[in-house]
mmCIF file of C-alpha atoms and ligand atoms in Angstrom:
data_model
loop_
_atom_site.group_PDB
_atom_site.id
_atom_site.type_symbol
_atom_site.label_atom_id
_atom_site.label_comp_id
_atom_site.label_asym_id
_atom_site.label_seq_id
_atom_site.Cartn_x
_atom_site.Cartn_y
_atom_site.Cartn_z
ATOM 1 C CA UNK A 1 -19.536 -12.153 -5.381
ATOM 2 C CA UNK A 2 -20.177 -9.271 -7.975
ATOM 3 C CA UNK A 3 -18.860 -10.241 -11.433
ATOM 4 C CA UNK A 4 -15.215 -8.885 -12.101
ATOM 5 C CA UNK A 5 -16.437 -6.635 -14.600
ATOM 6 C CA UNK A 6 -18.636 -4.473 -11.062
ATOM 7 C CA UNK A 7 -15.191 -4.845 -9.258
ATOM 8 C CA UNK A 8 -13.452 -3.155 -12.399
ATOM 9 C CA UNK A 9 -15.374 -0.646 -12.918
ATOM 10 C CA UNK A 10 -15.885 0.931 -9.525
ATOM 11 C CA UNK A 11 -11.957 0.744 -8.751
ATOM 12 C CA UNK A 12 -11.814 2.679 -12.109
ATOM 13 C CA UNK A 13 -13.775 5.262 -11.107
ATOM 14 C CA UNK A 14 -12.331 5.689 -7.515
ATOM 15 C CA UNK A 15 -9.012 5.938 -8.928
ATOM 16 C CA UNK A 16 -10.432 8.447 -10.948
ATOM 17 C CA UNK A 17 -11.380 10.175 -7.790
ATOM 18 C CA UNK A 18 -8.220 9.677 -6.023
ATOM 19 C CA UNK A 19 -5.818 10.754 -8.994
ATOM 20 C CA UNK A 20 -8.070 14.101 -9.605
ATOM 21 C CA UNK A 21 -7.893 14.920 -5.739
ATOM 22 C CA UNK A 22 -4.018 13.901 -5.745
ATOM 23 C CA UNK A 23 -3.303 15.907 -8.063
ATOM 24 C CA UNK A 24 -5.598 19.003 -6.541
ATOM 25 C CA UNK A 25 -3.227 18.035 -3.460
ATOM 26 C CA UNK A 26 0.481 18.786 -5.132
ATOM 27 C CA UNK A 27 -1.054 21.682 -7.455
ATOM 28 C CA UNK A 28 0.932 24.205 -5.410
ATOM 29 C CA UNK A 29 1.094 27.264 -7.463
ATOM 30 C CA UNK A 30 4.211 29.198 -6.419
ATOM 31 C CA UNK A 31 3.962 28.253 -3.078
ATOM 32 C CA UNK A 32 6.674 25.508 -3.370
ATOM 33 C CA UNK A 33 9.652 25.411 -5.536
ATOM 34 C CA UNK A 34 9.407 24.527 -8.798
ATOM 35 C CA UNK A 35 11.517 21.178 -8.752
ATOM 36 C CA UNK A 36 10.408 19.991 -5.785
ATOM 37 C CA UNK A 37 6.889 20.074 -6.926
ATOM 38 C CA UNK A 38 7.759 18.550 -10.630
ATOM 39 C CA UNK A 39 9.370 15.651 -8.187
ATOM 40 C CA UNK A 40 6.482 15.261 -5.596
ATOM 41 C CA UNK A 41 4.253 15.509 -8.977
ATOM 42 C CA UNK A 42 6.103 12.723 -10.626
ATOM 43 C CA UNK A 43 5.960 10.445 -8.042
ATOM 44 C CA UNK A 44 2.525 10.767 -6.712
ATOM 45 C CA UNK A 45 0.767 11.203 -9.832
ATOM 46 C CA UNK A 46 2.514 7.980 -11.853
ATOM 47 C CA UNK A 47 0.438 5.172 -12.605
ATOM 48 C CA UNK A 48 0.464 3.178 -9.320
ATOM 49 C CA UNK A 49 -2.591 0.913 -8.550
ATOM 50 C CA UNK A 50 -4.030 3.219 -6.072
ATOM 51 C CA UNK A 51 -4.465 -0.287 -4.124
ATOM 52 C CA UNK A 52 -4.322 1.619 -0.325
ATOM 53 C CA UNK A 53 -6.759 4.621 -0.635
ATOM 54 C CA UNK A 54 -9.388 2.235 -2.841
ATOM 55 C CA UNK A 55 -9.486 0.563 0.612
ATOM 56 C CA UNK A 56 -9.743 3.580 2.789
ATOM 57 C CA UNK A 57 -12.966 4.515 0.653
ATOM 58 C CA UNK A 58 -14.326 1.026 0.475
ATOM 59 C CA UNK A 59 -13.880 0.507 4.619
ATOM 60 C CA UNK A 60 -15.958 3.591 4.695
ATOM 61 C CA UNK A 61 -18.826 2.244 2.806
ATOM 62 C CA UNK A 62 -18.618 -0.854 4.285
ATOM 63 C CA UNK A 63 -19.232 1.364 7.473
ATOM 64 C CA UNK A 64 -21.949 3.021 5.415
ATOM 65 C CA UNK A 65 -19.931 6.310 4.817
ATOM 66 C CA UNK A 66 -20.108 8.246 1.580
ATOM 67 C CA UNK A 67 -17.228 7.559 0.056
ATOM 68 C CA UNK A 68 -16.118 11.632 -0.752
ATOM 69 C CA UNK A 69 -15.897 11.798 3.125
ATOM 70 C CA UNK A 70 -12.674 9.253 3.019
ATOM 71 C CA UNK A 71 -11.411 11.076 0.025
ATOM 72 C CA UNK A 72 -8.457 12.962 2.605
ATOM 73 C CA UNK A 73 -7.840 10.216 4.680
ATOM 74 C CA UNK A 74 -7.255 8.075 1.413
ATOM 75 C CA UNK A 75 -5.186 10.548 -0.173
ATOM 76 C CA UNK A 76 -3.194 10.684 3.124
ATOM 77 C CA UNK A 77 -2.282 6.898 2.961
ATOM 78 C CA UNK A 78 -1.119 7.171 -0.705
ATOM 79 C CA UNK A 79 0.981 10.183 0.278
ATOM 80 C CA UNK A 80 2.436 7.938 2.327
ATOM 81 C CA UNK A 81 2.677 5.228 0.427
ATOM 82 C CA UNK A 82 4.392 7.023 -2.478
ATOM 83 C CA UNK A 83 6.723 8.667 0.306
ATOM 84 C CA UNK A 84 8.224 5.187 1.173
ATOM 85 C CA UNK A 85 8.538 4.245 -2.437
ATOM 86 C CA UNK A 86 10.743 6.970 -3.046
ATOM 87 C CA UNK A 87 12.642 6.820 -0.023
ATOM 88 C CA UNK A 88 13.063 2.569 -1.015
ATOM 89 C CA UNK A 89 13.880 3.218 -4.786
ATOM 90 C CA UNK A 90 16.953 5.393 -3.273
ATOM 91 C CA UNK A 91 20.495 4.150 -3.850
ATOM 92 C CA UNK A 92 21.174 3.849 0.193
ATOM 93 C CA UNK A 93 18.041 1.663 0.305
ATOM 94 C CA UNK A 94 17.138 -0.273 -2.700
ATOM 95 C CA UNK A 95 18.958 1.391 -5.455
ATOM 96 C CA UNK A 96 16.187 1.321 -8.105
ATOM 97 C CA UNK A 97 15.813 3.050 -11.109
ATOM 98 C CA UNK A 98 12.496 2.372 -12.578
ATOM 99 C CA UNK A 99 9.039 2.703 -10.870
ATOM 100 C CA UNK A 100 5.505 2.687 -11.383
ATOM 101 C CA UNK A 101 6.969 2.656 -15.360
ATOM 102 C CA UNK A 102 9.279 5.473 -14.794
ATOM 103 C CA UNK A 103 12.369 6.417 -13.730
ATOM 104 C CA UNK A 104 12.911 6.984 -10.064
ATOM 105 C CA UNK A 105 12.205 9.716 -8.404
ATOM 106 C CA UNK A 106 15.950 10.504 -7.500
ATOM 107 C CA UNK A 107 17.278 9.299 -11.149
ATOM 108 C CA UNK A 108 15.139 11.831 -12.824
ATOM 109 C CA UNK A 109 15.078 14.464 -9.912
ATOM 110 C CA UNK A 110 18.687 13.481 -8.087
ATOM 111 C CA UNK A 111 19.116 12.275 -4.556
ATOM 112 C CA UNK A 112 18.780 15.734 -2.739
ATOM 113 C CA UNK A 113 15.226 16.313 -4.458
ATOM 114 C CA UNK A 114 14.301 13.226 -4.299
ATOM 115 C CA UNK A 115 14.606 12.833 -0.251
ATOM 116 C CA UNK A 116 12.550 16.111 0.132
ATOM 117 C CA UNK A 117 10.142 14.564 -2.146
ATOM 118 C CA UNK A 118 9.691 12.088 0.131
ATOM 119 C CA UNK A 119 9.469 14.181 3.605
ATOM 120 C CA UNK A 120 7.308 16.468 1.683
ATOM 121 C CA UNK A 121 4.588 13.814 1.306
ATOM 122 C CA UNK A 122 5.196 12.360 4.667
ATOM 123 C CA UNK A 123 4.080 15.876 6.501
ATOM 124 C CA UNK A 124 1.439 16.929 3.682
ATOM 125 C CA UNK A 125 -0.332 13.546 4.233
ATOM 126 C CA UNK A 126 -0.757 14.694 7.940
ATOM 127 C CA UNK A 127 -1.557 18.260 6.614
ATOM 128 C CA UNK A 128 -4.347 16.618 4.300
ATOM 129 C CA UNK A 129 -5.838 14.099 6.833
ATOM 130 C CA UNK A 130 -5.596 17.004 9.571
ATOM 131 C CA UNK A 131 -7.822 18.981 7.528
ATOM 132 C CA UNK A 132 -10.672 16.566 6.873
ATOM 133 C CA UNK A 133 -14.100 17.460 7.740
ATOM 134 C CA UNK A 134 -14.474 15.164 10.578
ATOM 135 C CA UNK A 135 -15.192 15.293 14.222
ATOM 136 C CA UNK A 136 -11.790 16.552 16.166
ATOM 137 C CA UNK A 137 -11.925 13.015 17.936
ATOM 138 C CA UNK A 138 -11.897 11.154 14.922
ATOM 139 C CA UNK A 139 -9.010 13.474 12.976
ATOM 140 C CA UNK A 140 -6.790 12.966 16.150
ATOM 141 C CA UNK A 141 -7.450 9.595 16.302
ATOM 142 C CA UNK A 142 -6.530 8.795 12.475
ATOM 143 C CA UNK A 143 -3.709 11.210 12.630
ATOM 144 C CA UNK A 144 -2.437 9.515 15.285
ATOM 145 C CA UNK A 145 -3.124 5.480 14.330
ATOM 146 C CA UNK A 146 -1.438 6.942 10.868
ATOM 147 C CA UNK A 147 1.836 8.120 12.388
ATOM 148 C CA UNK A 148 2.104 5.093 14.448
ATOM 149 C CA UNK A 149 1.483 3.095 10.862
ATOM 150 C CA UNK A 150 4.125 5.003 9.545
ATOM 151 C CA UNK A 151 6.543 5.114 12.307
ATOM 152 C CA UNK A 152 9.466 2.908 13.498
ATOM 153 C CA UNK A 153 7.364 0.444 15.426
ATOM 154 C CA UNK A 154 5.792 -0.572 11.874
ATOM 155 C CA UNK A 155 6.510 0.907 8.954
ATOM 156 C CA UNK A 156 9.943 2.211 9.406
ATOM 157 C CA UNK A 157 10.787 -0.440 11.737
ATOM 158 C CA UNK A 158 9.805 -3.202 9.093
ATOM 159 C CA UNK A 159 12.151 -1.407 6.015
ATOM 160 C CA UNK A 160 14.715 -1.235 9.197
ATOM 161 C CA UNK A 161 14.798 -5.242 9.781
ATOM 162 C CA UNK A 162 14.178 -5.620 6.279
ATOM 163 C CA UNK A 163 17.631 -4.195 5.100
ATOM 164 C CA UNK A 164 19.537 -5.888 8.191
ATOM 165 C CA UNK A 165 18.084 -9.107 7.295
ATOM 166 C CA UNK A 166 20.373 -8.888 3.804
ATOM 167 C CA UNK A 167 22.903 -9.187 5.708
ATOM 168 C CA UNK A 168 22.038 -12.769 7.477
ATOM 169 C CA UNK A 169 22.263 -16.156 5.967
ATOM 170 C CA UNK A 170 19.282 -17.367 8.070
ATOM 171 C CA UNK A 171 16.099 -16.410 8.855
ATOM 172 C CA UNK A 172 12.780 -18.639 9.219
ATOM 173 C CA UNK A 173 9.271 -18.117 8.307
ATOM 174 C CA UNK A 174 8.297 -16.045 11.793
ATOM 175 C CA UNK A 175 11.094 -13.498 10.599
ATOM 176 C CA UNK A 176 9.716 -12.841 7.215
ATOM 177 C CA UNK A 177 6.476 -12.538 8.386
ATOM 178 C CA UNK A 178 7.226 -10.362 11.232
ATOM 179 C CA UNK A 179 8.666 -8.079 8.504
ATOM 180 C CA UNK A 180 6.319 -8.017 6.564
ATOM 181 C CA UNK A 181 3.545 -7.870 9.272
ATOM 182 C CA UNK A 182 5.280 -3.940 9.841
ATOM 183 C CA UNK A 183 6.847 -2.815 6.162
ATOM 184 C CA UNK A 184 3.786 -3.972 3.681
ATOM 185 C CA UNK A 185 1.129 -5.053 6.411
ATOM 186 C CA UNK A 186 0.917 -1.916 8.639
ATOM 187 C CA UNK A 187 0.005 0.734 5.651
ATOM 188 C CA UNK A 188 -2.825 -2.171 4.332
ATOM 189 C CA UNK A 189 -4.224 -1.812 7.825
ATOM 190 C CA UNK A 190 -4.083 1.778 8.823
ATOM 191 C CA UNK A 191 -6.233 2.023 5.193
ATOM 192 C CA UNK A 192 -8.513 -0.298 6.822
ATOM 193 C CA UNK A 193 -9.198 1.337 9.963
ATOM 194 C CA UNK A 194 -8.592 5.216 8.371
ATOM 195 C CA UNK A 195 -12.041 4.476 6.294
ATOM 196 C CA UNK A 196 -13.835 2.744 9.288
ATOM 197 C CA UNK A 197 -12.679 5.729 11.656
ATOM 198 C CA UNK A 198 -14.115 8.319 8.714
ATOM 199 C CA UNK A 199 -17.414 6.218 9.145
ATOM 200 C CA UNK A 200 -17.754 6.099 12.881
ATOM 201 C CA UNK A 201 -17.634 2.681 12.950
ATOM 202 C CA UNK A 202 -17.289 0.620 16.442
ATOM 203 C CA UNK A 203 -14.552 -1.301 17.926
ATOM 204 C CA UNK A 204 -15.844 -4.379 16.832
ATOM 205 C CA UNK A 205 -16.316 -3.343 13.044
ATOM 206 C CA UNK A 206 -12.653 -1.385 13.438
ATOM 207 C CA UNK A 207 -11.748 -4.898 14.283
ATOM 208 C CA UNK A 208 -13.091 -7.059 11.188
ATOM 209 C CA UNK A 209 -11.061 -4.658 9.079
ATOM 210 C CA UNK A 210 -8.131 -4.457 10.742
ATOM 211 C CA UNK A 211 -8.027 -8.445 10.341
ATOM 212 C CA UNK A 212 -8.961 -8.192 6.947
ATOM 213 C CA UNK A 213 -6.303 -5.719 6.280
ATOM 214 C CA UNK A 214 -3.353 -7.941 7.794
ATOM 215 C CA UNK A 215 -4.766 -10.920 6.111
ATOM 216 C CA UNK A 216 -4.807 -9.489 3.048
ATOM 217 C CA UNK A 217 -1.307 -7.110 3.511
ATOM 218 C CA UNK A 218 0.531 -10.384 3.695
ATOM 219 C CA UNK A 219 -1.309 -12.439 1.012
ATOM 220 C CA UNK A 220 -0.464 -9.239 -1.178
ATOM 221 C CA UNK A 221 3.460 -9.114 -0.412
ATOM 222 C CA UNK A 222 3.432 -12.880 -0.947
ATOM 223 C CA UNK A 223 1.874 -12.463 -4.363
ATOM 224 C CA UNK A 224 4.369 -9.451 -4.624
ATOM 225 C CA UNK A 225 7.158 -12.412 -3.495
ATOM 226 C CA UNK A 226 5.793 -14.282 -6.545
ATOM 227 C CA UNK A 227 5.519 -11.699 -9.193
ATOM 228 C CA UNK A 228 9.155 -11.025 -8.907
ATOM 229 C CA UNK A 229 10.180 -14.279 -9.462
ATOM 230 C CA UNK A 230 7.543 -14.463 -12.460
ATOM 231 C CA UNK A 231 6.820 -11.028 -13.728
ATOM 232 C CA UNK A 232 8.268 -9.047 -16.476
ATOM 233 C CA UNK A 233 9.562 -5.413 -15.782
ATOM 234 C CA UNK A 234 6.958 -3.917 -18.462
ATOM 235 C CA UNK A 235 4.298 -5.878 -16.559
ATOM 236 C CA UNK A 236 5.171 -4.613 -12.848
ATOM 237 C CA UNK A 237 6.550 -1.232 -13.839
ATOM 238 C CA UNK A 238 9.869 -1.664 -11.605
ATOM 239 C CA UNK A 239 12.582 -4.342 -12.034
ATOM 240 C CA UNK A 240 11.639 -8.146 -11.387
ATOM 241 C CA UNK A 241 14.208 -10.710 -10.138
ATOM 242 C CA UNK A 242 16.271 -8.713 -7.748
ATOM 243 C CA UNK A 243 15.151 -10.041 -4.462
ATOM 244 C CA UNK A 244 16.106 -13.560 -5.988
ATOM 245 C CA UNK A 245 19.198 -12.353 -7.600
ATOM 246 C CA UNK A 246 20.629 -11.001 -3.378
ATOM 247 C CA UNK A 247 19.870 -14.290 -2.169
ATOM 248 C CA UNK A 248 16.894 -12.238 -0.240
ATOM 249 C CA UNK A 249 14.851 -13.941 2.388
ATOM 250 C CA UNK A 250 11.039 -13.923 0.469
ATOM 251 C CA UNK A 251 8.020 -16.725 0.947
ATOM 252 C CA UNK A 252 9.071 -18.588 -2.314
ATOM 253 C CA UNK A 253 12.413 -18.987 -0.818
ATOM 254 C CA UNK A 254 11.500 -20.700 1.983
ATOM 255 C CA UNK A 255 8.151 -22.537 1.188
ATOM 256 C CA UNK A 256 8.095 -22.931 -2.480
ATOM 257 C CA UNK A 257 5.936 -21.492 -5.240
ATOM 258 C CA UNK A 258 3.311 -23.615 -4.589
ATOM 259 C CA UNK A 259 3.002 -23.334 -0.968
ATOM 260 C CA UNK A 260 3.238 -19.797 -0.962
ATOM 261 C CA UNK A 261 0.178 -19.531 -3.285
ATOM 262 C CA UNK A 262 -1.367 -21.918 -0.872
ATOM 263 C CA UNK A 263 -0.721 -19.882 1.776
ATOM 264 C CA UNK A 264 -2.270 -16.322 0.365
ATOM 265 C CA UNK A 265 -5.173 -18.478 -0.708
ATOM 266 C CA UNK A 266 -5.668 -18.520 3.413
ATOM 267 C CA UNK A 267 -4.881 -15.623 4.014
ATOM 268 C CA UNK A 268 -7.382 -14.238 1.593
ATOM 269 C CA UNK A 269 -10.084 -16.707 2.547
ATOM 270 C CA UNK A 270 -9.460 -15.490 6.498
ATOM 271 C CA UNK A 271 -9.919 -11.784 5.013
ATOM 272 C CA UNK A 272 -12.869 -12.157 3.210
ATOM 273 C CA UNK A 273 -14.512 -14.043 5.946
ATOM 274 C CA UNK A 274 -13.300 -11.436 8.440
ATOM 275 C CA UNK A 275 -15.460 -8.950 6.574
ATOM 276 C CA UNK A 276 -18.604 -11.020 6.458
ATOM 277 C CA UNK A 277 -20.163 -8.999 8.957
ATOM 278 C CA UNK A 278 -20.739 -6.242 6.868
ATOM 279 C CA UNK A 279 -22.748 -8.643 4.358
ATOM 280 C CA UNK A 280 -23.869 -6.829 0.992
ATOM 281 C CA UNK A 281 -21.948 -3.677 1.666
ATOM 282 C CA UNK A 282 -18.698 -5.607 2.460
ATOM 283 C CA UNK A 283 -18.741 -7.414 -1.108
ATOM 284 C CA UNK A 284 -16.484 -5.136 -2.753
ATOM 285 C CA UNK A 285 -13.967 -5.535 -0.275
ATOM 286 C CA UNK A 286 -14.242 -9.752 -0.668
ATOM 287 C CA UNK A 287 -13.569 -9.014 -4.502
ATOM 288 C CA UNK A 288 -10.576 -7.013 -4.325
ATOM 289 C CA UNK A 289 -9.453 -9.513 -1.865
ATOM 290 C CA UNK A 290 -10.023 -11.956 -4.643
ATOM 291 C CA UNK A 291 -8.031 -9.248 -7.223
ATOM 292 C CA UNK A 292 -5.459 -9.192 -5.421
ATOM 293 C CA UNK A 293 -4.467 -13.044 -5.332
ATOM 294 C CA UNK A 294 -5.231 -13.111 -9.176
ATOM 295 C CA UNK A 295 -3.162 -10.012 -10.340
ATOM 296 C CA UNK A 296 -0.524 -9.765 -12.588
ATOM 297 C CA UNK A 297 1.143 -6.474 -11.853
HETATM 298 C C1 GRG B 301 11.534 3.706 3.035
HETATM 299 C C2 GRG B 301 10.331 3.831 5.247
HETATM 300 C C3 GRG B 301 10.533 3.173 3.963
HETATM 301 C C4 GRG B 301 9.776 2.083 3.683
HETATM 302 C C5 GRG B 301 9.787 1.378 2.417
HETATM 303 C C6 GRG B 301 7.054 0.375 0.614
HETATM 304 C C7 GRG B 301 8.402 -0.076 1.055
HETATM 305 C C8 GRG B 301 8.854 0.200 2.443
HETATM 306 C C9 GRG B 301 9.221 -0.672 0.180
HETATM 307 C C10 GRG B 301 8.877 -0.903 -1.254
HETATM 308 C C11 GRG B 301 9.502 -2.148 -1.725
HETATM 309 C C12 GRG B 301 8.576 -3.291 -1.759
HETATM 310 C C13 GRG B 301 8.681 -4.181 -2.933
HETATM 311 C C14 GRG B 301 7.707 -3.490 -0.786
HETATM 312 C C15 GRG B 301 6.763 -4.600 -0.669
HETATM 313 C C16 GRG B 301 5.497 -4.514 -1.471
HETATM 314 C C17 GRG B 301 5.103 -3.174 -1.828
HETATM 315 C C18 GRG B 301 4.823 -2.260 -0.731
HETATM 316 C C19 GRG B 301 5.013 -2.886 -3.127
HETATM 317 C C20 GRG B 301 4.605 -1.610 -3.685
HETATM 318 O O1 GRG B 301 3.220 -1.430 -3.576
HETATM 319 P P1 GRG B 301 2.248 -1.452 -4.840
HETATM 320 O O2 GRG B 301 2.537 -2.669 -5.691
HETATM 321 O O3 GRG B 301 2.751 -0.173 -5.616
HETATM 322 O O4 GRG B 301 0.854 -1.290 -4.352
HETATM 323 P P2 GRG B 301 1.950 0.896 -6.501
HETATM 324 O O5 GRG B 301 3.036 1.535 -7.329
HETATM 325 O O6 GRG B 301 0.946 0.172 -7.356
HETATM 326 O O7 GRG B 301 1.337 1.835 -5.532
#
């Protein structure tokens, strides 16, 4: 393992990379009205962790890509990403008003804005990844692993049982993970397998990440479970405590606090080993693991 210091330091300057391409991304000039860019702007370029695309561009040098060649495809997920945030934080959905340490997109923007925001970002991430300098096979195939990511078999379809399962009393383990597999898990792997499809890389390496990024989607929403019952607003950036305050079906609920550390210990353990096959060049991808089971926000 590299020291934490290594790990630091390159996801500093990746995010670097990211935010200056992001922002290269949503500088529209007059081609797009004037609040609806301020809004996309807002969103996209707040503080988030950048967890998603860092993974895109470190499952392409684990593949033994340059990392500039993922730079689309990781922009793409975050476009994403940020889309669903918005969309989550509404007041049909989650109702939020604070994210990434500022106010929601529709509290600042209003609702209207805010939804075109979000479909905005959903179409320009296909626009961006469409337009990567890749072979044709390889943009069709990560346009089209993306959309299905994204689409109501995962993404959607996870925020979909998600919302309906507010409603029930019950629900066991198998549920929660099954919704969590599709709303947090499928955007974790489509980074995965975005940076090894950049990179060329063969079924059997597309494979070792896509395990890696289910292992380690879950071990992150169970940390995410954790923070909220832990965490501070100021620390996370969004409001803690609500997910307990609904009575909402999360891993602490069901297997305790200590079990559900247990658990993402596994899961991270499984992930890391997962991505053993790609020895020295996979080691940044065992740390963040790591990160992500220590962080605090
Ligand atoms: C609206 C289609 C649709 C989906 C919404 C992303 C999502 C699905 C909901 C967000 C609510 C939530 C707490 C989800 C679980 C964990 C998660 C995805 C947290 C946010 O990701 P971070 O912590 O955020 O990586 P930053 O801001 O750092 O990018």
């Amino acid at each position: 393992m590299t020291d934490s210091s290594s790990l630091l330091e390159a996801c500093r300057e990746l995010r670097g990379q990211i935010d200056a391409a992001l922002d290269r991304y949503s500088s529209y000039g007059e081609a797009v009205p004037a609040n609806l860019a301020a809004a996309i702007r807002h969103s996209l370029l707040a503080p988030g962790k950048r967890l998603r695309p860092i993974l895109v561009l470190l499952a392409a040098e684990a593949c033994g890509c340059e990392r500039r060649k993922a730079l689309p495809a990781a922009c793409a997920v975050e476009m994403i990403h940020t889309y669903s945030l918005i969309h989550d934080d509404l007041p049909a959905m989650d109702d939020d008003d604070l994210r990434r340490g500022l106010p929601t997109c529709h509290v600042k923007f209003g609702e209207a804005t805010a939804i075109l925001a979000g479909d905005a970002l959903l179409a320009q991430a296909f626009e961006v990844l469409a337009g990567s300098e890749l072979p044709p096979a390889a943009i069709a195939k990560a346009c089209g692993e993306l959309a299905a990511a994204a689409g109501p078999k995962e993404l959607v379809g996870g925020q979909a049982d998600d919302l309906a399962q507010e409603e029930k009393t019950d629900g066991d383990l198998n549920d929660l993970q099954a919704i969590h597999r599709r709303k947090t898990g499928a955007m974790f792997r489509v980074s995965l397998r975005l940076g090894g499809i950049t990179a060329g890389a063969n079924e059997a390496q597309l494979n070792a990440l896509q395990i890696y990024g289910d292992r380690l989607g879950l071990a992150f929403q169970i940390v995410d479970d954790l923070l909220d019952l832990q965490g501070t607003a100021e620390q996370l950036g969004k409001r803690t405590g609500k997910d307990d305050g609904r009575g909402k079906l999360t891993f602490p609920r069901l297997l305790g606090r200590e079990e559900s550390r247990q658990r993402a210990e596994g899961l991270i353990d499984e992930a890391c080993a997962a991505v053993a096959v790609f020895e020295t060049r996979g080691e940044l991808l065992r740390d963040l693991a790591q990160f992500v089971l220590a962080r605090d926000h």
